[in-house]
Amino acid sequence: MKALTWHGRRDVRVETVPDPKIERPTDAVIRVTTTAICGSDLHLYEVLGPFLGQGDVLGHEPMGIVEEVGSQVTHIKAGDRVVIPFNISCGHCWMCERKLYAQCETTQNREQGMGASLFGFTKLYGQVPGGQSEYLRVPQAQFGPIPVPEGPSDERFVYLSDVLPTAWQAVAFADVPDGGSVAVFGLGPIGQMSARIARHLGYRAIAIDLVPERIEMARRHGIEVLDARDHDDIPAALRDLTDGRGPDSVIDAVGMEAHGSPGAEFAQKLTGLLPDAVAAPLMQKAGVDRLSVIYQCIESVRRSGTMSISGVYGGAADPMPMLQMFDKGIKVTMGQAHVKRWIDDIMPLVLDDADPLGVADLATHRMPLADAPHGYEIFQTKQDGAIKVLLTP
Ligand SMILES: NC(=O)c1ccc[n+]([C@@H]2O[C@H](COP(=O)([O-])OP(=O)(O)OC[C@H]3O[C@@H](n4cnc5c(N)ncnc54)[C@H](O)[C@@H]3O)[C@@H](O)[C@H]2O)c1
Ligand SMILES: [Zn+2]
Ligand SMILES: [Zn+2]
């Protein structure tokens, strides 16, 4: 089959790889009908190379049709239409019983000191072949796959794999008080949906980005926006909009590659030049994240407010302003989304033909899997108005 494979920094290729097959009774194999490129894939594309292997298949936002199931998979069968969550979770361990699916103890990567395995996501997370491919082997398929009805287009459902539950969790964990305000940093797919969900739940959402078409998309969904190019001091601008106090909550939907952190950008490039055996432990022990947005979040949130980080970070010695965080009494929450935990909340909204979250207005590009390298390039460099790229195998 054809699949999108990683070969080096900004070097991904569509190649022929072996067809996946059932290896365990808890596996399923699906034929992928739509699969997306995520901001997390961009970290793999640019910065996290030391944790990837030549030929690793990327992708963690697939949906499709079940081809075959193992003997212990009973909630789905061949021919069913399913969305695959990006976390691989068993559904029955101590963590899964508490709906902490991103920490599943059956698929945790203990030798790496990391949480549950993820599709298409580095040696840290199990090096499981990903879903930017024609077919996908789904481990723990007795639990993971989300059945969806026939009828509506793939675009209605594909964001259940990651974007919508991640955004939902970002808002839920931001713990916004009733009628309160939340600032959303970053208007990629995660920020767009976080802001829309916040508004849907009755909160005031103020979003920040610096890419015109992303700002425009948020505006047409009724989101208040600050254009970072027009403000030297975003936290001050946010205080001006919130009675001088700052928003009740903030969401970081940017992550480790924030624009405007020149020193750290240099450190990231440097680790990219080192041999993997040196770079990987260095990245795990050194400060390599570009923290400008985290700092703005800390400065923006009101005293005793909550900061919800969904952007991915990777370093270990990143300097944090502990005095300010302690004095302001900030609550901080972060981590990979527990995808299936939020599906019951979100499913009625994607099944609603009125499209309350506007899922029909997120993808800007649809292209064949064969063009995926081009998709990565335009999504990373924000060419051609790219906000979300969907691939058709
Ligand atoms: N926690 C999870 O489970 C989870 C799931 C999916 C994605 N993510 C992470 O969420 C983040 C966003 O993902 P995405 O798909 O929306 O990607 P994206 O790269 O499209 O979004 C990042 C956005 O941040 C903006 N940005 C960069 N610097 C900024 C600055 N200084 N101020 C304001 N905005 C700035 C960019 O213009 C871009 O719009 C990534 O770090 C991704 O890895 C986490
Ligand atoms: Zn994703
Ligand atoms: Zn589990």
PDB file of C-alpha atoms and ligand atoms in Angstrom, residues 38-40 42-43 60-61 86 162 166 185-191 208-211 214 228 253-260 292-293 296 309-312 335-337 379 382 387-388, ligand 1:
ATOM      1  CA  CYS A  38      -2.142  18.020  12.251  1.00  0.00           C
ATOM      2  CA  GLY A  39      -0.048  20.708  13.940  1.00  0.00           C
ATOM      3  CA  SER A  40       1.503  17.838  15.910  1.00  0.00           C
ATOM      4  CA  LEU A  42       4.482  19.673  11.988  1.00  0.00           C
ATOM      5  CA  HIS A  43       6.574  19.167  15.149  1.00  0.00           C
ATOM      6  CA  HIS A  60      -3.023  10.104  13.589  1.00  0.00           C
ATOM      7  CA  GLU A  61      -6.311  11.575  12.319  1.00  0.00           C
ATOM      8  CA  PHE A  86      -5.201   9.233  18.012  1.00  0.00           C
ATOM      9  CA  ASP A 162      -8.231  14.577  17.434  1.00  0.00           C
ATOM     10  CA  THR A 166      -8.544  18.079  21.948  1.00  0.00           C
ATOM     11  CA  PHE A 185      -3.566  31.628  21.803  1.00  0.00           C
ATOM     12  CA  GLY A 186      -3.150  30.241  18.292  1.00  0.00           C
ATOM     13  CA  LEU A 187      -5.774  29.896  15.571  1.00  0.00           C
ATOM     14  CA  GLY A 188      -4.679  26.694  13.922  1.00  0.00           C
ATOM     15  CA  PRO A 189      -7.339  23.970  13.840  1.00  0.00           C
ATOM     16  CA  ILE A 190      -7.074  23.392  17.607  1.00  0.00           C
ATOM     17  CA  GLY A 191      -7.393  27.077  18.470  1.00  0.00           C
ATOM     18  CA  ILE A 208      -4.763  35.631  19.230  1.00  0.00           C
ATOM     19  CA  ASP A 209      -2.838  34.797  16.047  1.00  0.00           C
ATOM     20  CA  LEU A 210      -0.821  36.586  13.388  1.00  0.00           C
ATOM     21  CA  VAL A 211      -1.915  34.878  10.166  1.00  0.00           C
ATOM     22  CA  ARG A 214      -6.754  32.333  10.368  1.00  0.00           C
ATOM     23  CA  ALA A 228      -0.458  39.787  17.280  1.00  0.00           C
ATOM     24  CA  ALA A 253      -3.044  26.138  21.233  1.00  0.00           C
ATOM     25  CA  VAL A 254       0.361  27.020  19.797  1.00  0.00           C
ATOM     26  CA  GLY A 255       2.986  24.732  21.311  1.00  0.00           C
ATOM     27  CA  MET A 256       6.730  24.395  21.066  1.00  0.00           C
ATOM     28  CA  GLU A 257       7.265  26.275  17.798  1.00  0.00           C
ATOM     29  CA  ALA A 258       5.738  29.671  18.675  1.00  0.00           C
ATOM     30  CA  HIS A 259       6.813  32.491  16.411  1.00  0.00           C
ATOM     31  CA  GLY A 260       8.873  35.189  18.069  1.00  0.00           C
ATOM     32  CA  SER A 292       7.009  33.099  24.075  1.00  0.00           C
ATOM     33  CA  VAL A 293       3.341  32.065  24.068  1.00  0.00           C
ATOM     34  CA  GLN A 296       2.209  35.514  27.413  1.00  0.00           C
ATOM     35  CA  ILE A 309      -2.046  23.932  27.580  1.00  0.00           C
ATOM     36  CA  SER A 310      -2.920  21.773  24.581  1.00  0.00           C
ATOM     37  CA  GLY A 311       0.060  22.839  22.458  1.00  0.00           C
ATOM     38  CA  VAL A 312       2.772  20.168  22.567  1.00  0.00           C
ATOM     39  CA  GLY A 335      -1.383  16.942  28.185  1.00  0.00           C
ATOM     40  CA  GLN A 336      -2.548  14.832  25.291  1.00  0.00           C
ATOM     41  CA  ALA A 337      -6.308  14.705  24.889  1.00  0.00           C
ATOM     42  CA  PHE A 379       0.446  23.810   6.087  1.00  0.00           C
ATOM     43  CA  LYS A 382       0.978  28.815   5.738  1.00  0.00           C
ATOM     44  CA  ILE A 387      -5.432  26.033   7.715  1.00  0.00           C
ATOM     45  CA  LYS A 388      -6.397  22.327   7.669  1.00  0.00           C
TER      46      LYS A 388
HETATM   47  N1  LIG B   1      -2.787  18.016  23.474  1.00  0.00           N
HETATM   48  C1  LIG B   1      -3.198  17.314  22.434  1.00  0.00           C
HETATM   49  O1  LIG B   1      -3.781  16.248  22.567  1.00  0.00           O
HETATM   50  C2  LIG B   1      -2.984  17.884  21.064  1.00  0.00           C
HETATM   51  C3  LIG B   1      -3.718  17.396  19.986  1.00  0.00           C
HETATM   52  C4  LIG B   1      -3.559  18.009  18.734  1.00  0.00           C
HETATM   53  C5  LIG B   1      -2.684  19.054  18.583  1.00  0.00           C
HETATM   54  N2  LIG B   1      -1.946  19.467  19.656  1.00  0.00           N
HETATM   55  C6  LIG B   1      -1.009  20.589  19.556  1.00  0.00           C
HETATM   56  O2  LIG B   1      -1.752  21.792  19.484  1.00  0.00           O
HETATM   57  C7  LIG B   1      -0.950  22.780  18.818  1.00  0.00           C
HETATM   58  C8  LIG B   1      -1.762  23.425  17.699  1.00  0.00           C
HETATM   59  O3  LIG B   1      -2.103  22.471  16.708  1.00  0.00           O
HETATM   60  P1  LIG B   1      -2.771  22.930  15.338  1.00  0.00           P
HETATM   61  O4  LIG B   1      -3.123  21.703  14.566  1.00  0.00           O
HETATM   62  O5  LIG B   1      -3.825  23.920  15.602  1.00  0.00           O
HETATM   63  O6  LIG B   1      -1.461  23.558  14.639  1.00  0.00           O
HETATM   64  P2  LIG B   1      -1.025  24.913  13.921  1.00  0.00           P
HETATM   65  O7  LIG B   1       0.437  24.812  13.799  1.00  0.00           O
HETATM   66  O8  LIG B   1      -1.838  25.135  12.698  1.00  0.00           O
HETATM   67  O9  LIG B   1      -1.425  26.044  14.968  1.00  0.00           O
HETATM   68  C9  LIG B   1      -0.530  26.852  15.665  1.00  0.00           C
HETATM   69  C10 LIG B   1      -1.007  28.293  15.523  1.00  0.00           C
HETATM   70  O10 LIG B   1      -0.258  29.118  16.421  1.00  0.00           O
HETATM   71  C11 LIG B   1      -0.030  30.343  15.784  1.00  0.00           C
HETATM   72  N3  LIG B   1       1.078  31.047  16.449  1.00  0.00           N
HETATM   73  C12 LIG B   1       2.405  30.806  16.358  1.00  0.00           C
HETATM   74  N4  LIG B   1       3.092  31.680  17.120  1.00  0.00           N
HETATM   75  C13 LIG B   1       2.173  32.478  17.706  1.00  0.00           C
HETATM   76  C14 LIG B   1       2.273  33.577  18.596  1.00  0.00           C
HETATM   77  N5  LIG B   1       3.455  33.993  19.039  1.00  0.00           N
HETATM   78  N6  LIG B   1       1.117  34.172  19.017  1.00  0.00           N
HETATM   79  C15 LIG B   1      -0.096  33.730  18.576  1.00  0.00           C
HETATM   80  N7  LIG B   1      -0.243  32.693  17.726  1.00  0.00           N
HETATM   81  C16 LIG B   1       0.882  32.077  17.299  1.00  0.00           C
HETATM   82  C17 LIG B   1       0.244  29.950  14.344  1.00  0.00           C
HETATM   83  O11 LIG B   1       0.109  31.041  13.453  1.00  0.00           O
HETATM   84  C18 LIG B   1      -0.798  28.869  14.115  1.00  0.00           C
HETATM   85  O12 LIG B   1      -2.007  29.411  13.625  1.00  0.00           O
HETATM   86  C19 LIG B   1       0.299  22.038  18.327  1.00  0.00           C
HETATM   87  O13 LIG B   1       1.345  22.230  19.269  1.00  0.00           O
HETATM   88  C20 LIG B   1      -0.132  20.599  18.343  1.00  0.00           C
HETATM   89  O14 LIG B   1       0.975  19.728  18.490  1.00  0.00           O
HETATM   90  C21 LIG B   1      -2.092  18.898  20.880  1.00  0.00           C
END
